[in-house]
Amino acid sequence: PMIYGLILSGGDPYSVIELRKLFDTGMMQLAMQKRTDAQLEELHEALAVLSRVVRENPEEQAVLAEDVKFHRIICEMANNHLADKISLVIERLTMPSRIQAVRRFVERGEYDDFIRKHEDMVRIISERDYAELAKVIDDHYTYWRSVSVRMQAPKSKLYDDGK
């Protein structure tokens, strides 16, 4: 009930970004710890499909669908059924702004940057590079943060960097 209350109440974009950042950081840490070679191969395959879609058919819905699949695999790698259920709720909560973020990167034609951000995630999971986790997560949110902060809200101290 509390999680569904979050969906219904929404919240300012900064709070949503902070929630997802906290959650994604934890999920990535679990994925690094628990990933299997088979799951890592599945993540590499998802990255290849995402890259192909972005380069060959950068249509907003197709890119978004593959991006969601990519991130779902990371959640599955964490191997925690409770966290996985919460991730589905957070996915629903963030979907409107994620759609806008994909739209923005497609309109700007920043395909290589988008793919690099996902490659960085695969790299740190593969290498279990915990030291780079916060940087990679923050970099990954570039497009999403830029559209989310324009959707509304008083500025959080966490994002006083003007991004």
Short mmCIF file of N, CA and C in Angstrom, two decimals:
data_model
loop_
_atom_site.label_atom_id
_atom_site.label_comp_id
_atom_site.label_asym_id
_atom_site.label_seq_id
_atom_site.Cartn_x
_atom_site.Cartn_y
_atom_site.Cartn_z
N PRO A 1 0.80 -1.21 0.00
CA PRO A 1 0.00 0.00 0.00
C PRO A 1 0.85 1.28 0.00
N MET A 2 1.93 1.30 0.76
CA MET A 2 2.76 2.49 0.82
C MET A 2 3.38 2.78 -0.55
N ILE A 3 3.83 1.74 -1.22
CA ILE A 3 4.46 1.92 -2.53
C ILE A 3 3.44 2.47 -3.52
N TYR A 4 2.22 1.94 -3.50
CA TYR A 4 1.21 2.44 -4.42
C TYR A 4 0.80 3.86 -4.07
N GLY A 5 0.91 4.22 -2.81
CA GLY A 5 0.69 5.60 -2.40
C GLY A 5 1.69 6.53 -3.04
N LEU A 6 2.93 6.06 -3.19
CA LEU A 6 3.96 6.85 -3.88
C LEU A 6 3.54 7.14 -5.32
N ILE A 7 3.03 6.11 -5.97
CA ILE A 7 2.61 6.28 -7.36
C ILE A 7 1.49 7.30 -7.46
N LEU A 8 0.52 7.17 -6.58
CA LEU A 8 -0.64 8.06 -6.64
C LEU A 8 -0.28 9.49 -6.27
N SER A 9 0.61 9.66 -5.31
CA SER A 9 0.96 11.02 -4.89
C SER A 9 2.00 11.66 -5.79
N GLY A 10 2.73 10.83 -6.54
CA GLY A 10 3.74 11.36 -7.43
C GLY A 10 4.91 11.89 -6.64
N GLY A 11 4.98 13.18 -6.48
CA GLY A 11 6.10 13.77 -5.77
C GLY A 11 6.85 14.67 -6.71
N ASP A 12 7.62 15.55 -6.12
CA ASP A 12 8.38 16.45 -6.98
C ASP A 12 9.48 15.67 -7.69
N PRO A 13 9.90 16.14 -8.85
CA PRO A 13 10.89 15.41 -9.64
C PRO A 13 12.20 15.14 -8.91
N TYR A 14 12.62 16.06 -8.08
CA TYR A 14 13.87 15.85 -7.35
C TYR A 14 13.77 14.68 -6.39
N SER A 15 12.64 14.57 -5.72
CA SER A 15 12.44 13.44 -4.81
C SER A 15 12.41 12.13 -5.57
N VAL A 16 11.79 12.13 -6.74
CA VAL A 16 11.74 10.92 -7.56
C VAL A 16 13.14 10.54 -8.02
N ILE A 17 13.93 11.52 -8.46
CA ILE A 17 15.30 11.25 -8.88
C ILE A 17 16.11 10.68 -7.71
N GLU A 18 15.98 11.30 -6.55
CA GLU A 18 16.73 10.83 -5.39
C GLU A 18 16.32 9.41 -5.01
N LEU A 19 15.02 9.11 -5.06
CA LEU A 19 14.54 7.77 -4.76
C LEU A 19 15.12 6.76 -5.73
N ARG A 20 15.05 7.08 -7.01
CA ARG A 20 15.56 6.13 -8.00
C ARG A 20 17.07 5.98 -7.88
N LYS A 21 17.75 7.07 -7.60
CA LYS A 21 19.21 7.00 -7.45
C LYS A 21 19.60 6.09 -6.28
N LEU A 22 18.92 6.26 -5.15
CA LEU A 22 19.18 5.38 -4.00
C LEU A 22 18.91 3.93 -4.36
N PHE A 23 17.79 3.70 -5.01
CA PHE A 23 17.39 2.34 -5.34
C PHE A 23 18.33 1.73 -6.38
N ASP A 24 18.62 2.46 -7.44
CA ASP A 24 19.50 1.93 -8.49
C ASP A 24 20.89 1.63 -7.97
N THR A 25 21.38 2.47 -7.07
CA THR A 25 22.71 2.23 -6.50
C THR A 25 22.72 0.89 -5.75
N GLY A 26 21.70 0.67 -4.94
CA GLY A 26 21.60 -0.59 -4.21
C GLY A 26 21.44 -1.79 -5.13
N MET A 27 20.60 -1.64 -6.15
CA MET A 27 20.39 -2.75 -7.09
C MET A 27 21.67 -3.07 -7.86
N MET A 28 22.39 -2.03 -8.25
CA MET A 28 23.66 -2.26 -8.96
C MET A 28 24.67 -2.96 -8.05
N GLN A 29 24.72 -2.56 -6.78
CA GLN A 29 25.63 -3.23 -5.85
C GLN A 29 25.28 -4.71 -5.71
N LEU A 30 23.99 -5.00 -5.56
CA LEU A 30 23.58 -6.40 -5.49
C LEU A 30 23.89 -7.14 -6.79
N ALA A 31 23.66 -6.51 -7.91
CA ALA A 31 23.96 -7.13 -9.21
C ALA A 31 25.45 -7.45 -9.31
N MET A 32 26.29 -6.53 -8.86
CA MET A 32 27.74 -6.76 -8.88
C MET A 32 28.11 -7.96 -8.01
N GLN A 33 27.49 -8.05 -6.85
CA GLN A 33 27.80 -9.12 -5.91
C GLN A 33 27.30 -10.48 -6.38
N LYS A 34 26.09 -10.51 -6.90
CA LYS A 34 25.40 -11.78 -7.13
C LYS A 34 25.38 -12.26 -8.57
N ARG A 35 25.80 -11.44 -9.51
CA ARG A 35 25.66 -11.79 -10.92
C ARG A 35 26.36 -13.11 -11.24
N THR A 36 25.73 -13.82 -12.17
CA THR A 36 26.35 -15.05 -12.68
C THR A 36 26.90 -14.74 -14.07
N ASP A 37 27.72 -15.64 -14.57
CA ASP A 37 28.25 -15.47 -15.92
C ASP A 37 27.11 -15.48 -16.95
N ALA A 38 26.11 -16.32 -16.74
CA ALA A 38 24.97 -16.37 -17.67
C ALA A 38 24.21 -15.05 -17.66
N GLN A 39 24.00 -14.48 -16.48
CA GLN A 39 23.31 -13.19 -16.39
C GLN A 39 24.13 -12.09 -17.04
N LEU A 40 25.42 -12.14 -16.86
CA LEU A 40 26.29 -11.14 -17.47
C LEU A 40 26.23 -11.24 -18.99
N GLU A 41 26.18 -12.44 -19.50
CA GLU A 41 26.03 -12.64 -20.95
C GLU A 41 24.69 -12.08 -21.43
N GLU A 42 23.64 -12.31 -20.66
CA GLU A 42 22.32 -11.78 -21.00
C GLU A 42 22.34 -10.24 -21.02
N LEU A 43 23.05 -9.64 -20.08
CA LEU A 43 23.16 -8.18 -20.05
C LEU A 43 23.93 -7.66 -21.26
N HIS A 44 24.99 -8.37 -21.64
CA HIS A 44 25.74 -7.99 -22.85
C HIS A 44 24.86 -8.08 -24.09
N GLU A 45 24.05 -9.13 -24.15
CA GLU A 45 23.13 -9.29 -25.29
C GLU A 45 22.10 -8.16 -25.32
N ALA A 46 21.57 -7.81 -24.15
CA ALA A 46 20.60 -6.71 -24.08
C ALA A 46 21.24 -5.39 -24.51
N LEU A 47 22.49 -5.18 -24.13
CA LEU A 47 23.20 -3.98 -24.56
C LEU A 47 23.38 -3.98 -26.08
N ALA A 48 23.69 -5.13 -26.66
CA ALA A 48 23.85 -5.21 -28.11
C ALA A 48 22.54 -4.89 -28.83
N VAL A 49 21.43 -5.40 -28.32
CA VAL A 49 20.12 -5.11 -28.92
C VAL A 49 19.79 -3.63 -28.76
N LEU A 50 20.00 -3.09 -27.57
CA LEU A 50 19.74 -1.67 -27.34
C LEU A 50 20.58 -0.82 -28.29
N SER A 51 21.84 -1.15 -28.42
CA SER A 51 22.73 -0.40 -29.33
C SER A 51 22.24 -0.46 -30.77
N ARG A 52 21.84 -1.64 -31.19
CA ARG A 52 21.34 -1.82 -32.56
C ARG A 52 20.08 -0.98 -32.79
N VAL A 53 19.16 -1.02 -31.85
CA VAL A 53 17.92 -0.26 -31.99
C VAL A 53 18.23 1.24 -32.03
N VAL A 54 19.10 1.68 -31.15
CA VAL A 54 19.44 3.11 -31.10
C VAL A 54 20.08 3.56 -32.41
N ARG A 55 20.92 2.74 -32.97
CA ARG A 55 21.64 3.14 -34.19
C ARG A 55 20.84 2.92 -35.46
N GLU A 56 19.99 1.88 -35.49
CA GLU A 56 19.27 1.55 -36.72
C GLU A 56 17.82 2.03 -36.74
N ASN A 57 17.20 2.14 -35.58
CA ASN A 57 15.79 2.53 -35.50
C ASN A 57 15.57 3.36 -34.25
N PRO A 58 16.13 4.57 -34.21
CA PRO A 58 16.03 5.36 -32.98
C PRO A 58 14.65 5.98 -32.77
N GLU A 59 13.65 5.13 -32.86
CA GLU A 59 12.27 5.56 -32.61
C GLU A 59 12.04 5.45 -31.11
N GLU A 60 11.43 6.46 -30.57
CA GLU A 60 11.27 6.62 -29.12
C GLU A 60 10.74 5.36 -28.41
N GLN A 61 9.65 4.77 -28.88
CA GLN A 61 9.06 3.62 -28.21
C GLN A 61 9.96 2.39 -28.29
N ALA A 62 10.62 2.19 -29.42
CA ALA A 62 11.52 1.04 -29.57
C ALA A 62 12.71 1.17 -28.63
N VAL A 63 13.28 2.37 -28.55
CA VAL A 63 14.42 2.60 -27.66
C VAL A 63 14.00 2.42 -26.21
N LEU A 64 12.87 2.99 -25.85
CA LEU A 64 12.39 2.89 -24.48
C LEU A 64 12.17 1.43 -24.09
N ALA A 65 11.57 0.65 -24.97
CA ALA A 65 11.30 -0.76 -24.67
C ALA A 65 12.60 -1.52 -24.40
N GLU A 66 13.61 -1.28 -25.22
CA GLU A 66 14.89 -1.98 -25.02
C GLU A 66 15.63 -1.46 -23.80
N ASP A 67 15.49 -0.17 -23.50
CA ASP A 67 16.11 0.39 -22.30
C ASP A 67 15.49 -0.23 -21.05
N VAL A 68 14.18 -0.38 -21.04
CA VAL A 68 13.49 -1.00 -19.90
C VAL A 68 13.96 -2.44 -19.74
N LYS A 69 14.09 -3.18 -20.84
CA LYS A 69 14.57 -4.57 -20.77
C LYS A 69 15.97 -4.62 -20.18
N PHE A 70 16.83 -3.72 -20.62
CA PHE A 70 18.21 -3.66 -20.12
C PHE A 70 18.21 -3.48 -18.60
N HIS A 71 17.45 -2.52 -18.11
CA HIS A 71 17.42 -2.24 -16.68
C HIS A 71 16.72 -3.34 -15.89
N ARG A 72 15.75 -4.02 -16.49
CA ARG A 72 15.10 -5.16 -15.83
C ARG A 72 16.11 -6.28 -15.59
N ILE A 73 16.99 -6.50 -16.54
CA ILE A 73 18.00 -7.55 -16.37
C ILE A 73 18.90 -7.25 -15.18
N ILE A 74 19.27 -5.98 -15.03
CA ILE A 74 20.09 -5.60 -13.87
C ILE A 74 19.32 -5.90 -12.58
N CYS A 75 18.05 -5.60 -12.56
CA CYS A 75 17.24 -5.89 -11.36
C CYS A 75 17.19 -7.39 -11.10
N GLU A 76 17.06 -8.18 -12.14
CA GLU A 76 17.04 -9.64 -11.98
C GLU A 76 18.38 -10.15 -11.47
N MET A 77 19.47 -9.51 -11.89
CA MET A 77 20.80 -9.92 -11.43
C MET A 77 20.95 -9.75 -9.92
N ALA A 78 20.22 -8.82 -9.34
CA ALA A 78 20.30 -8.57 -7.91
C ALA A 78 19.73 -9.75 -7.12
N ASN A 79 18.91 -10.56 -7.76
CA ASN A 79 18.38 -11.78 -7.16
C ASN A 79 17.73 -11.53 -5.80
N ASN A 80 16.84 -10.53 -5.78
CA ASN A 80 16.12 -10.20 -4.55
C ASN A 80 14.68 -9.91 -4.95
N HIS A 81 13.79 -10.85 -4.67
CA HIS A 81 12.41 -10.72 -5.17
C HIS A 81 11.68 -9.52 -4.59
N LEU A 82 11.99 -9.11 -3.36
CA LEU A 82 11.33 -7.93 -2.80
C LEU A 82 11.80 -6.66 -3.50
N ALA A 83 13.10 -6.55 -3.69
CA ALA A 83 13.63 -5.38 -4.39
C ALA A 83 13.13 -5.35 -5.83
N ASP A 84 12.98 -6.51 -6.43
CA ASP A 84 12.49 -6.57 -7.81
C ASP A 84 11.06 -6.03 -7.89
N LYS A 85 10.23 -6.36 -6.93
CA LYS A 85 8.86 -5.85 -6.91
C LYS A 85 8.84 -4.33 -6.74
N ILE A 86 9.70 -3.83 -5.86
CA ILE A 86 9.77 -2.38 -5.67
C ILE A 86 10.29 -1.71 -6.94
N SER A 87 11.21 -2.37 -7.64
CA SER A 87 11.73 -1.79 -8.88
C SER A 87 10.63 -1.61 -9.92
N LEU A 88 9.67 -2.51 -9.95
CA LEU A 88 8.54 -2.38 -10.89
C LEU A 88 7.70 -1.16 -10.55
N VAL A 89 7.53 -0.89 -9.27
CA VAL A 89 6.77 0.28 -8.85
C VAL A 89 7.52 1.55 -9.21
N ILE A 90 8.82 1.56 -8.95
CA ILE A 90 9.63 2.73 -9.28
C ILE A 90 9.65 2.94 -10.80
N GLU A 91 9.66 1.86 -11.54
CA GLU A 91 9.60 1.96 -13.00
C GLU A 91 8.31 2.66 -13.44
N ARG A 92 7.20 2.29 -12.84
CA ARG A 92 5.92 2.95 -13.16
C ARG A 92 5.93 4.41 -12.76
N LEU A 93 6.48 4.69 -11.61
CA LEU A 93 6.54 6.05 -11.09
C LEU A 93 7.38 6.96 -11.98
N THR A 94 8.43 6.42 -12.54
CA THR A 94 9.36 7.24 -13.33
C THR A 94 9.09 7.21 -14.83
N MET A 95 8.17 6.39 -15.29
CA MET A 95 7.97 6.21 -16.73
C MET A 95 7.66 7.50 -17.49
N PRO A 96 6.80 8.39 -17.01
CA PRO A 96 6.54 9.61 -17.80
C PRO A 96 7.81 10.43 -18.06
N SER A 97 8.65 10.57 -17.06
CA SER A 97 9.87 11.35 -17.28
C SER A 97 10.90 10.56 -18.07
N ARG A 98 10.92 9.25 -17.96
CA ARG A 98 11.84 8.45 -18.78
C ARG A 98 11.48 8.54 -20.26
N ILE A 99 10.19 8.58 -20.55
CA ILE A 99 9.75 8.75 -21.94
C ILE A 99 10.28 10.07 -22.48
N GLN A 100 10.15 11.13 -21.70
CA GLN A 100 10.66 12.43 -22.14
C GLN A 100 12.18 12.43 -22.29
N ALA A 101 12.87 11.71 -21.41
CA ALA A 101 14.33 11.65 -21.49
C ALA A 101 14.77 10.96 -22.78
N VAL A 102 14.10 9.85 -23.12
CA VAL A 102 14.42 9.16 -24.37
C VAL A 102 14.12 10.07 -25.55
N ARG A 103 13.00 10.76 -25.49
CA ARG A 103 12.63 11.68 -26.57
C ARG A 103 13.72 12.74 -26.76
N ARG A 104 14.23 13.26 -25.65
CA ARG A 104 15.25 14.31 -25.72
C ARG A 104 16.53 13.80 -26.38
N PHE A 105 17.03 12.65 -25.95
CA PHE A 105 18.27 12.15 -26.54
C PHE A 105 18.08 11.78 -28.01
N VAL A 106 16.90 11.26 -28.37
CA VAL A 106 16.63 10.94 -29.78
C VAL A 106 16.58 12.22 -30.60
N GLU A 107 15.87 13.23 -30.11
CA GLU A 107 15.78 14.50 -30.84
C GLU A 107 17.15 15.13 -31.04
N ARG A 108 18.02 14.99 -30.07
CA ARG A 108 19.37 15.57 -30.16
C ARG A 108 20.34 14.68 -30.94
N GLY A 109 19.95 13.46 -31.22
CA GLY A 109 20.81 12.54 -31.95
C GLY A 109 22.06 12.13 -31.18
N GLU A 110 21.96 12.10 -29.88
CA GLU A 110 23.12 11.79 -29.03
C GLU A 110 23.21 10.29 -28.75
N TYR A 111 23.22 9.52 -29.82
CA TYR A 111 23.16 8.07 -29.73
C TYR A 111 24.41 7.48 -29.06
N ASP A 112 25.57 7.94 -29.46
CA ASP A 112 26.81 7.38 -28.90
C ASP A 112 26.91 7.61 -27.40
N ASP A 113 26.50 8.78 -26.95
CA ASP A 113 26.54 9.08 -25.52
C ASP A 113 25.58 8.19 -24.75
N PHE A 114 24.39 7.99 -25.28
CA PHE A 114 23.40 7.13 -24.65
C PHE A 114 23.94 5.71 -24.51
N ILE A 115 24.52 5.19 -25.58
CA ILE A 115 25.07 3.83 -25.55
C ILE A 115 26.25 3.76 -24.58
N ARG A 116 27.12 4.76 -24.58
CA ARG A 116 28.28 4.77 -23.67
C ARG A 116 27.82 4.67 -22.22
N LYS A 117 26.76 5.37 -21.86
CA LYS A 117 26.25 5.32 -20.49
C LYS A 117 25.85 3.89 -20.10
N HIS A 118 25.25 3.18 -21.02
CA HIS A 118 24.86 1.79 -20.76
C HIS A 118 26.09 0.87 -20.77
N GLU A 119 27.03 1.13 -21.65
CA GLU A 119 28.27 0.35 -21.65
C GLU A 119 29.01 0.50 -20.33
N ASP A 120 29.00 1.71 -19.78
CA ASP A 120 29.64 1.94 -18.48
C ASP A 120 28.98 1.10 -17.39
N MET A 121 27.67 0.98 -17.44
CA MET A 121 26.98 0.16 -16.44
C MET A 121 27.38 -1.30 -16.57
N VAL A 122 27.44 -1.79 -17.79
CA VAL A 122 27.85 -3.18 -18.01
C VAL A 122 29.29 -3.39 -17.54
N ARG A 123 30.15 -2.43 -17.84
CA ARG A 123 31.56 -2.54 -17.45
C ARG A 123 31.71 -2.64 -15.94
N ILE A 124 31.04 -1.76 -15.19
CA ILE A 124 31.26 -1.81 -13.74
C ILE A 124 30.64 -3.05 -13.11
N ILE A 125 29.55 -3.54 -13.69
CA ILE A 125 28.98 -4.80 -13.18
C ILE A 125 29.94 -5.94 -13.50
N SER A 126 30.46 -5.97 -14.72
CA SER A 126 31.39 -7.03 -15.13
C SER A 126 32.63 -7.06 -14.26
N GLU A 127 33.17 -5.88 -14.02
CA GLU A 127 34.43 -5.77 -13.27
C GLU A 127 34.23 -5.66 -11.76
N ARG A 128 32.97 -5.58 -11.36
CA ARG A 128 32.64 -5.36 -9.94
C ARG A 128 33.38 -4.13 -9.42
N ASP A 129 33.27 -3.06 -10.18
CA ASP A 129 33.98 -1.82 -9.89
C ASP A 129 33.12 -0.91 -9.02
N TYR A 130 33.10 -1.18 -7.73
CA TYR A 130 32.27 -0.42 -6.79
C TYR A 130 32.69 1.05 -6.71
N ALA A 131 33.97 1.32 -6.92
CA ALA A 131 34.47 2.70 -6.81
C ALA A 131 33.86 3.62 -7.85
N GLU A 132 33.47 3.09 -8.99
CA GLU A 132 32.90 3.90 -10.08
C GLU A 132 31.38 3.97 -10.05
N LEU A 133 30.76 3.24 -9.15
CA LEU A 133 29.30 3.11 -9.16
C LEU A 133 28.58 4.45 -9.09
N ALA A 134 28.89 5.29 -8.12
CA ALA A 134 28.18 6.57 -7.96
C ALA A 134 28.35 7.45 -9.20
N LYS A 135 29.54 7.49 -9.75
CA LYS A 135 29.81 8.31 -10.95
C LYS A 135 29.00 7.80 -12.14
N VAL A 136 28.99 6.50 -12.34
CA VAL A 136 28.27 5.92 -13.48
C VAL A 136 26.77 6.14 -13.35
N ILE A 137 26.23 5.95 -12.15
CA ILE A 137 24.79 6.18 -11.93
C ILE A 137 24.46 7.64 -12.20
N ASP A 138 25.24 8.54 -11.64
CA ASP A 138 24.97 9.96 -11.83
C ASP A 138 25.04 10.35 -13.31
N ASP A 139 26.05 9.86 -14.01
CA ASP A 139 26.19 10.14 -15.44
C ASP A 139 25.01 9.56 -16.23
N HIS A 140 24.55 8.40 -15.81
CA HIS A 140 23.46 7.73 -16.51
C HIS A 140 22.16 8.55 -16.47
N TYR A 141 22.01 9.39 -15.46
CA TYR A 141 20.80 10.17 -15.29
C TYR A 141 20.79 11.49 -16.04
N THR A 142 21.77 11.78 -16.84
CA THR A 142 21.89 13.08 -17.49
C THR A 142 20.60 13.51 -18.19
N TYR A 143 20.10 12.68 -19.10
CA TYR A 143 18.90 13.05 -19.87
C TYR A 143 17.67 13.06 -18.97
N TRP A 144 17.58 12.04 -18.13
CA TRP A 144 16.40 11.91 -17.28
C TRP A 144 16.31 13.08 -16.31
N ARG A 145 17.42 13.44 -15.70
CA ARG A 145 17.43 14.56 -14.75
C ARG A 145 17.07 15.86 -15.47
N SER A 146 17.57 16.05 -16.67
CA SER A 146 17.32 17.31 -17.38
C SER A 146 15.84 17.50 -17.71
N VAL A 147 15.14 16.41 -18.01
CA VAL A 147 13.71 16.58 -18.29
C VAL A 147 12.90 16.58 -17.01
N SER A 148 13.33 15.84 -16.02
CA SER A 148 12.57 15.77 -14.76
C SER A 148 12.53 17.10 -14.05
N VAL A 149 13.65 17.80 -14.03
CA VAL A 149 13.69 19.07 -13.30
C VAL A 149 12.88 20.14 -14.01
N ARG A 150 12.64 19.96 -15.30
CA ARG A 150 11.83 20.92 -16.03
C ARG A 150 10.34 20.64 -15.87
N MET A 151 10.02 19.46 -15.35
CA MET A 151 8.62 19.09 -15.19
C MET A 151 7.97 19.81 -14.01
N GLN A 152 8.82 20.36 -13.08
CA GLN A 152 8.26 20.97 -11.88
C GLN A 152 9.34 21.29 -10.86
N ALA A 153 8.96 21.80 -9.73
CA ALA A 153 9.58 21.66 -8.44
C ALA A 153 10.60 22.63 -7.93
N PRO A 154 10.61 22.70 -6.60
CA PRO A 154 11.65 23.42 -5.90
C PRO A 154 12.94 22.61 -5.99
N LYS A 155 14.04 23.29 -6.05
CA LYS A 155 15.31 22.63 -6.25
C LYS A 155 15.84 21.97 -4.97
N SER A 156 16.26 20.73 -5.11
CA SER A 156 16.88 20.00 -4.02
C SER A 156 18.34 20.38 -3.94
N LYS A 157 18.90 20.37 -2.76
CA LYS A 157 20.32 20.68 -2.59
C LYS A 157 21.20 19.68 -3.34
N LEU A 158 20.69 18.48 -3.57
CA LEU A 158 21.45 17.47 -4.26
C LEU A 158 21.74 17.87 -5.70
N TYR A 159 20.92 18.73 -6.28
CA TYR A 159 21.07 19.08 -7.69
C TYR A 159 21.31 20.56 -7.90
N ASP A 160 22.07 21.17 -7.05
CA ASP A 160 22.42 22.58 -7.21
C ASP A 160 23.48 22.81 -8.27
N ASP A 161 23.86 21.76 -8.99
CA ASP A 161 24.91 21.88 -9.99
C ASP A 161 24.40 22.45 -11.32
N GLY A 162 23.12 22.75 -11.41
CA GLY A 162 22.56 23.37 -12.60
C GLY A 162 22.25 22.41 -13.72
N LYS A 163 22.42 21.11 -13.51
CA LYS A 163 22.12 20.13 -14.58
C LYS A 163 20.64 19.95 -14.72
#
